[in-house]
JSON list of C-alpha atoms in Angstrom, two decimals:
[
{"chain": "R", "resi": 1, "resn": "UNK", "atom": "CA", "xyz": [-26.70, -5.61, -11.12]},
{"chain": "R", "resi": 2, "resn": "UNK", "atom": "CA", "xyz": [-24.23, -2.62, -12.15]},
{"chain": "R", "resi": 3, "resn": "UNK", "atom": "CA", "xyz": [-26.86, -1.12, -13.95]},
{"chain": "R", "resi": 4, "resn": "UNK", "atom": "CA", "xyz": [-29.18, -1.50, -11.42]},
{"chain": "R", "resi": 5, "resn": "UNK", "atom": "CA", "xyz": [-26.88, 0.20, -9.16]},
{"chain": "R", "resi": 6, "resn": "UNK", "atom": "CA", "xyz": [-25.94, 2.63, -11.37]},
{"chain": "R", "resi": 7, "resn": "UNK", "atom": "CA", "xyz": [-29.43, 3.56, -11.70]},
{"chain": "R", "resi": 8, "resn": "UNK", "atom": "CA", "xyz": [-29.89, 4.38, -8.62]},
{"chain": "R", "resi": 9, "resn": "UNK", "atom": "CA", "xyz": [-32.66, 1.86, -8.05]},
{"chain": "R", "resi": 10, "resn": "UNK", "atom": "CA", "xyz": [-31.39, -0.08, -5.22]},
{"chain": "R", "resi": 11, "resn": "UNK", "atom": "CA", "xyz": [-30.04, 2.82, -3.31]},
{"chain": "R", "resi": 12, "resn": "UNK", "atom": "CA", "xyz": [-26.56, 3.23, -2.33]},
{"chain": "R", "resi": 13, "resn": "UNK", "atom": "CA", "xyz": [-25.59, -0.71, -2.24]},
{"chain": "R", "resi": 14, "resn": "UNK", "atom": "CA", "xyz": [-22.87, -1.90, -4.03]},
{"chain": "R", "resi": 15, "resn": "UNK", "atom": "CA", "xyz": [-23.20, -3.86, -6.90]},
{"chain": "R", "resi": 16, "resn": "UNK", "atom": "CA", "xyz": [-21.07, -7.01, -4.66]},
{"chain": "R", "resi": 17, "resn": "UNK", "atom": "CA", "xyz": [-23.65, -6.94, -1.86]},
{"chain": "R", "resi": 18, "resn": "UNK", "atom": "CA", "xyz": [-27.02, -6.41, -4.13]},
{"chain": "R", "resi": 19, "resn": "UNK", "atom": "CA", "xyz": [-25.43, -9.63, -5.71]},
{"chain": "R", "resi": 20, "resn": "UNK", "atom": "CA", "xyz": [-24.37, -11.34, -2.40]},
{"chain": "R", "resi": 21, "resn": "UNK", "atom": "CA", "xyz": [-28.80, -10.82, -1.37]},
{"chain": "R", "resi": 22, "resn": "UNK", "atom": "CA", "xyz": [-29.91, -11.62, -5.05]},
{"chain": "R", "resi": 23, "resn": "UNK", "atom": "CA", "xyz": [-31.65, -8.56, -5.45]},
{"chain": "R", "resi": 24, "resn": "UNK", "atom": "CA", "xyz": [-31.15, -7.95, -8.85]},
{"chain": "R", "resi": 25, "resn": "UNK", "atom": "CA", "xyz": [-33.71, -11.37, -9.09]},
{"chain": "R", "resi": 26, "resn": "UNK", "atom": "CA", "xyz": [-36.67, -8.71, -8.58]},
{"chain": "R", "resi": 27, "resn": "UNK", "atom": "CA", "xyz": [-36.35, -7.99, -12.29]},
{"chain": "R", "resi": 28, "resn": "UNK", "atom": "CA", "xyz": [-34.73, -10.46, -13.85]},
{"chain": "R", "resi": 29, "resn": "UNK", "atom": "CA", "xyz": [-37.85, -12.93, -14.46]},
{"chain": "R", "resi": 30, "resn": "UNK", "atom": "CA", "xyz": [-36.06, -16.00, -15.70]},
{"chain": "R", "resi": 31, "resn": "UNK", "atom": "CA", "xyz": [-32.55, -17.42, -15.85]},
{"chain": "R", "resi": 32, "resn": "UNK", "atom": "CA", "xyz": [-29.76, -16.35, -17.64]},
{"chain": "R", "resi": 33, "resn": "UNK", "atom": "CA", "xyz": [-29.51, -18.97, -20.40]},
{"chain": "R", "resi": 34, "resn": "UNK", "atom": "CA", "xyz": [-30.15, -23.12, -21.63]},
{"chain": "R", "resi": 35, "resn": "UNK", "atom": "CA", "xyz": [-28.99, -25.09, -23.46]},
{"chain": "R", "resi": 36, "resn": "UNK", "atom": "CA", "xyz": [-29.98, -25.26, -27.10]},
{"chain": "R", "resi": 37, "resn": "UNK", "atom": "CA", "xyz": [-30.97, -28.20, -29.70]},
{"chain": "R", "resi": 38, "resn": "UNK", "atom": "CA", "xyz": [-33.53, -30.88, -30.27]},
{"chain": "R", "resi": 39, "resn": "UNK", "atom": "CA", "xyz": [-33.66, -32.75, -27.48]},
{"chain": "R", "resi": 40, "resn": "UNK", "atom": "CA", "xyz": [-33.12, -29.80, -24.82]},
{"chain": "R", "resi": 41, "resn": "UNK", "atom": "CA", "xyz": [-35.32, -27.13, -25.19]},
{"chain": "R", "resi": 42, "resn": "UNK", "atom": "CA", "xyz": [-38.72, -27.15, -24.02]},
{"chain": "R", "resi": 43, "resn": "UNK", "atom": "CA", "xyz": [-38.49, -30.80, -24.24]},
{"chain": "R", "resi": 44, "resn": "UNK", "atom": "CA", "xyz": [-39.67, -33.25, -21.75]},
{"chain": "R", "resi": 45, "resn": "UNK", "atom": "CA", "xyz": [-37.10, -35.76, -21.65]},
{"chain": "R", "resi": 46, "resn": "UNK", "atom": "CA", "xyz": [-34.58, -33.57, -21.37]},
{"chain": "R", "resi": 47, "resn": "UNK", "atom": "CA", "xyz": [-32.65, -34.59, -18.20]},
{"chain": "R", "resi": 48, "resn": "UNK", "atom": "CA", "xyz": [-31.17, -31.78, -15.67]},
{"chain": "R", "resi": 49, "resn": "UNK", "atom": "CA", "xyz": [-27.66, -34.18, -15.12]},
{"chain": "R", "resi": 50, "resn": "UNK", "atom": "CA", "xyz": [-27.53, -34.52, -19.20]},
{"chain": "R", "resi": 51, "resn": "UNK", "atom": "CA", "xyz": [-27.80, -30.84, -19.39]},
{"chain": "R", "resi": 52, "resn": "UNK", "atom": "CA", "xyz": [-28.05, -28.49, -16.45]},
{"chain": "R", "resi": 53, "resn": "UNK", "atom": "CA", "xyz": [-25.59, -30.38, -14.80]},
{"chain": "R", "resi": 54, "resn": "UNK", "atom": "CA", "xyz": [-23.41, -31.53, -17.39]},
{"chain": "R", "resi": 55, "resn": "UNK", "atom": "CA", "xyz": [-19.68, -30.26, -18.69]},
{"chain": "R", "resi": 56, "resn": "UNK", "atom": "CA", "xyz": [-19.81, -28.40, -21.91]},
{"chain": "R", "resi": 57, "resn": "UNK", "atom": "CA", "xyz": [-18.00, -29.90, -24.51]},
{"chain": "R", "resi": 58, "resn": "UNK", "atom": "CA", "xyz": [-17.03, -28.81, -28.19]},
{"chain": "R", "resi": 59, "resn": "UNK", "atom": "CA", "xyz": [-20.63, -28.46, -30.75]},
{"chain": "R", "resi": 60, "resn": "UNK", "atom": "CA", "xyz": [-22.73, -27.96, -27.19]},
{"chain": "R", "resi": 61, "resn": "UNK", "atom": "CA", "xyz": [-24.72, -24.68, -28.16]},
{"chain": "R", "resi": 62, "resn": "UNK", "atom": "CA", "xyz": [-26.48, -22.81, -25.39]},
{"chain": "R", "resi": 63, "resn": "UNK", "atom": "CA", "xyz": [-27.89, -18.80, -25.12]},
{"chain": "R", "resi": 64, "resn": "UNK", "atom": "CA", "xyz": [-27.03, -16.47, -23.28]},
{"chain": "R", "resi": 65, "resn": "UNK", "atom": "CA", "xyz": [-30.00, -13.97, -22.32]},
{"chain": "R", "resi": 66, "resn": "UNK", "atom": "CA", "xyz": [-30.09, -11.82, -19.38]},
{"chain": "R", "resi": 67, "resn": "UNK", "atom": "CA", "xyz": [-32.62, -9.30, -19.48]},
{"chain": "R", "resi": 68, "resn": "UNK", "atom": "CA", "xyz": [-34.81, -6.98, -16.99]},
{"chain": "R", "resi": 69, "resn": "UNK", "atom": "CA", "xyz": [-38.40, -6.71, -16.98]},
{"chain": "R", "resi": 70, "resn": "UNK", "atom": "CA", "xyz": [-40.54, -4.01, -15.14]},
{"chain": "R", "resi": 71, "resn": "UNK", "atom": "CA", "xyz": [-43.83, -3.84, -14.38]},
{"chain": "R", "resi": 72, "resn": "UNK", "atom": "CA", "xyz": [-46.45, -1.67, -15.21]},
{"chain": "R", "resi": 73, "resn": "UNK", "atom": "CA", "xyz": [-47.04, -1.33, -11.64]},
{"chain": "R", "resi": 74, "resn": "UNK", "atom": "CA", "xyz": [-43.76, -1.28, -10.16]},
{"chain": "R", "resi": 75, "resn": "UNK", "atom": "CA", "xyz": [-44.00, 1.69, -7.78]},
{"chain": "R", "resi": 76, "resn": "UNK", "atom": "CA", "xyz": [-40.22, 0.78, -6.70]},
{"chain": "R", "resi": 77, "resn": "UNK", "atom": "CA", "xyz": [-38.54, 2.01, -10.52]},
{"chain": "R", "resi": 78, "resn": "UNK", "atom": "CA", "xyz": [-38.85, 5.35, -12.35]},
{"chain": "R", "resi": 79, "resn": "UNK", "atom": "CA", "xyz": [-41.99, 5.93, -14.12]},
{"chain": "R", "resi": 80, "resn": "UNK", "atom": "CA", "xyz": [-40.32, 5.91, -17.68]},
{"chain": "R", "resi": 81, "resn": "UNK", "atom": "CA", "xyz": [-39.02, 2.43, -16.92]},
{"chain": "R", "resi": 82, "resn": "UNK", "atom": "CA", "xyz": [-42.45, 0.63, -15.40]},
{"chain": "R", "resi": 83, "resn": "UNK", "atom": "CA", "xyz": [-43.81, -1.69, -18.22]},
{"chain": "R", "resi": 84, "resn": "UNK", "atom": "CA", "xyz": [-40.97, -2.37, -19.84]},
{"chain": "R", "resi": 85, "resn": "UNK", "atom": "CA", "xyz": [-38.59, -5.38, -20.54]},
{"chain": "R", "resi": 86, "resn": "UNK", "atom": "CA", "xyz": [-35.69, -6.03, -22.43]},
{"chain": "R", "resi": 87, "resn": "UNK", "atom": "CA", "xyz": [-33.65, -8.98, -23.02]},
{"chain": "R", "resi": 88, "resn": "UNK", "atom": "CA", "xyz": [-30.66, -9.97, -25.16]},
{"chain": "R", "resi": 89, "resn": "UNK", "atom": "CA", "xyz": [-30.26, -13.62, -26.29]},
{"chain": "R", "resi": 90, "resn": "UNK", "atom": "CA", "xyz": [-27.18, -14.68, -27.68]},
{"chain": "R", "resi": 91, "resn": "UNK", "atom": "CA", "xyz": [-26.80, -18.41, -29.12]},
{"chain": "R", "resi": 92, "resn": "UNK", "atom": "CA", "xyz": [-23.00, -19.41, -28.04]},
{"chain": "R", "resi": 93, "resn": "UNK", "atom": "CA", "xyz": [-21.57, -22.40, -29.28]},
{"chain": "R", "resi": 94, "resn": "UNK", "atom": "CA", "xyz": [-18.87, -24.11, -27.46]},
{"chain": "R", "resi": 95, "resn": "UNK", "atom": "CA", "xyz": [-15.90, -24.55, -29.56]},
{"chain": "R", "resi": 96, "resn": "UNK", "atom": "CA", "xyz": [-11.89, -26.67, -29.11]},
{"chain": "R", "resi": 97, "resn": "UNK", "atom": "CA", "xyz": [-10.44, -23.30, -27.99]},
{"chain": "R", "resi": 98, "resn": "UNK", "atom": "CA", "xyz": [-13.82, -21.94, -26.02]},
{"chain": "R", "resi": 99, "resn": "UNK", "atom": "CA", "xyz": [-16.49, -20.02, -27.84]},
{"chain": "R", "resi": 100, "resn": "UNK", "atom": "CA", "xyz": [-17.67, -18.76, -30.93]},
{"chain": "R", "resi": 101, "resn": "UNK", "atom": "CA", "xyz": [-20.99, -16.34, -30.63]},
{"chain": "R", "resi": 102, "resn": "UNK", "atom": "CA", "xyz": [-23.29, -17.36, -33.42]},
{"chain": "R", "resi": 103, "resn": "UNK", "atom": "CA", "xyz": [-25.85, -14.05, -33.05]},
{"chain": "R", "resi": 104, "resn": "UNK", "atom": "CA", "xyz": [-22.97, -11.32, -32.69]},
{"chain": "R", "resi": 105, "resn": "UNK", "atom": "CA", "xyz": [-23.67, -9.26, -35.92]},
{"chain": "R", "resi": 106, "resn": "UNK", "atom": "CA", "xyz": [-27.33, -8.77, -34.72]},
{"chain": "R", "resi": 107, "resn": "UNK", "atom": "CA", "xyz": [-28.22, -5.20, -34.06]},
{"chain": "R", "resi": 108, "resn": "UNK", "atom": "CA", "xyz": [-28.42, -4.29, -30.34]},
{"chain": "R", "resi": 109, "resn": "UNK", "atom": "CA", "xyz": [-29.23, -0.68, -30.06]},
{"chain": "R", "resi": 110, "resn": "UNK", "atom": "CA", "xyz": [-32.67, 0.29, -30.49]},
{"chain": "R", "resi": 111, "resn": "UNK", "atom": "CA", "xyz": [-32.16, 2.44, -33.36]},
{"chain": "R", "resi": 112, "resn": "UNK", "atom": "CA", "xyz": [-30.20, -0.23, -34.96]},
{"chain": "R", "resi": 113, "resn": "UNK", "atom": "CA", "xyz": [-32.97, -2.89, -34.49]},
{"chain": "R", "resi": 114, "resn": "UNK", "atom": "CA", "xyz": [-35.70, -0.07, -36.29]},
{"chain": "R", "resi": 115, "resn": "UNK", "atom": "CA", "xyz": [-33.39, 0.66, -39.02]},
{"chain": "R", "resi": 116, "resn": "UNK", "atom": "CA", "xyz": [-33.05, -3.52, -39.38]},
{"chain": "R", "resi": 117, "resn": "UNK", "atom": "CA", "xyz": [-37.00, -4.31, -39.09]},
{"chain": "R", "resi": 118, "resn": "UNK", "atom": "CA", "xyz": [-37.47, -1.06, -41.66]},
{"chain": "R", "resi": 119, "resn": "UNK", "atom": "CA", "xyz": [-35.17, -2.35, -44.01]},
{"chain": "R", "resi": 120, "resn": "UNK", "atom": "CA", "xyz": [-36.68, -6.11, -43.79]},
{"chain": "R", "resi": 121, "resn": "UNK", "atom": "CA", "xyz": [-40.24, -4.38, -44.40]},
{"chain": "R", "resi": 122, "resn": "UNK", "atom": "CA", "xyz": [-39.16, -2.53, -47.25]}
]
């Protein structure tokens, strides 16, 4: 929502009261994490109280992945921006003393991820 704001793209609102309506939702196409392991994701038996619902305890690990995604035919964000979509997952495990992110030494800057994939090619 701040960057939506401070992009100009939902006019002069403040980043409380696009929040308060929900209108960063336009571009944010799914939520903003689940919970991770064999039984959870993707899985049919996994339960919403078990999970969605549930406390998070020490050795639970879940993402984290907000992300935006524009259209190709979005007439409502800059041209350079329609058809695009980005999203940053992190995998967070709950620890005794709260956290410990397992994916923080991935690149996250675009020329970081290039120089990564070049380097994997070869």
């Amino acid at each position: 929502a701040e960057k939506l704001v401070e992009w100009g793209l939902l006019g002069d609102l403040s980043v409380d009261k696009v929040l308060e309506l929900g209108l960063q939702r336009r571009w944010t196409l799914h939520g903003t994490g689940h919970m991770l392991g064999m039984d959870v994701h993707d899985c049919a038996v996994a339960r919403t109280e078990t999970y969605v619902d549930s406390t998070l305890e020490p050795g639970v690990c879940l993402t984290v992945e907000p992300g935006l995604y524009f259209q190709a035919d979005d007439l409502t964000v800059p041209e350079e921006y329609r058809g695009i979509g980005v999203r940053i997952e992190d995998v967070i495990l709950v620890t005794e003393d709260g956290n410990r992110n397992l994916s923080d030494k991935l690149p996250r800057q675009a020329d970081e991820v290039e120089a990564w994939m070049a380097q994997l090619k070869g």
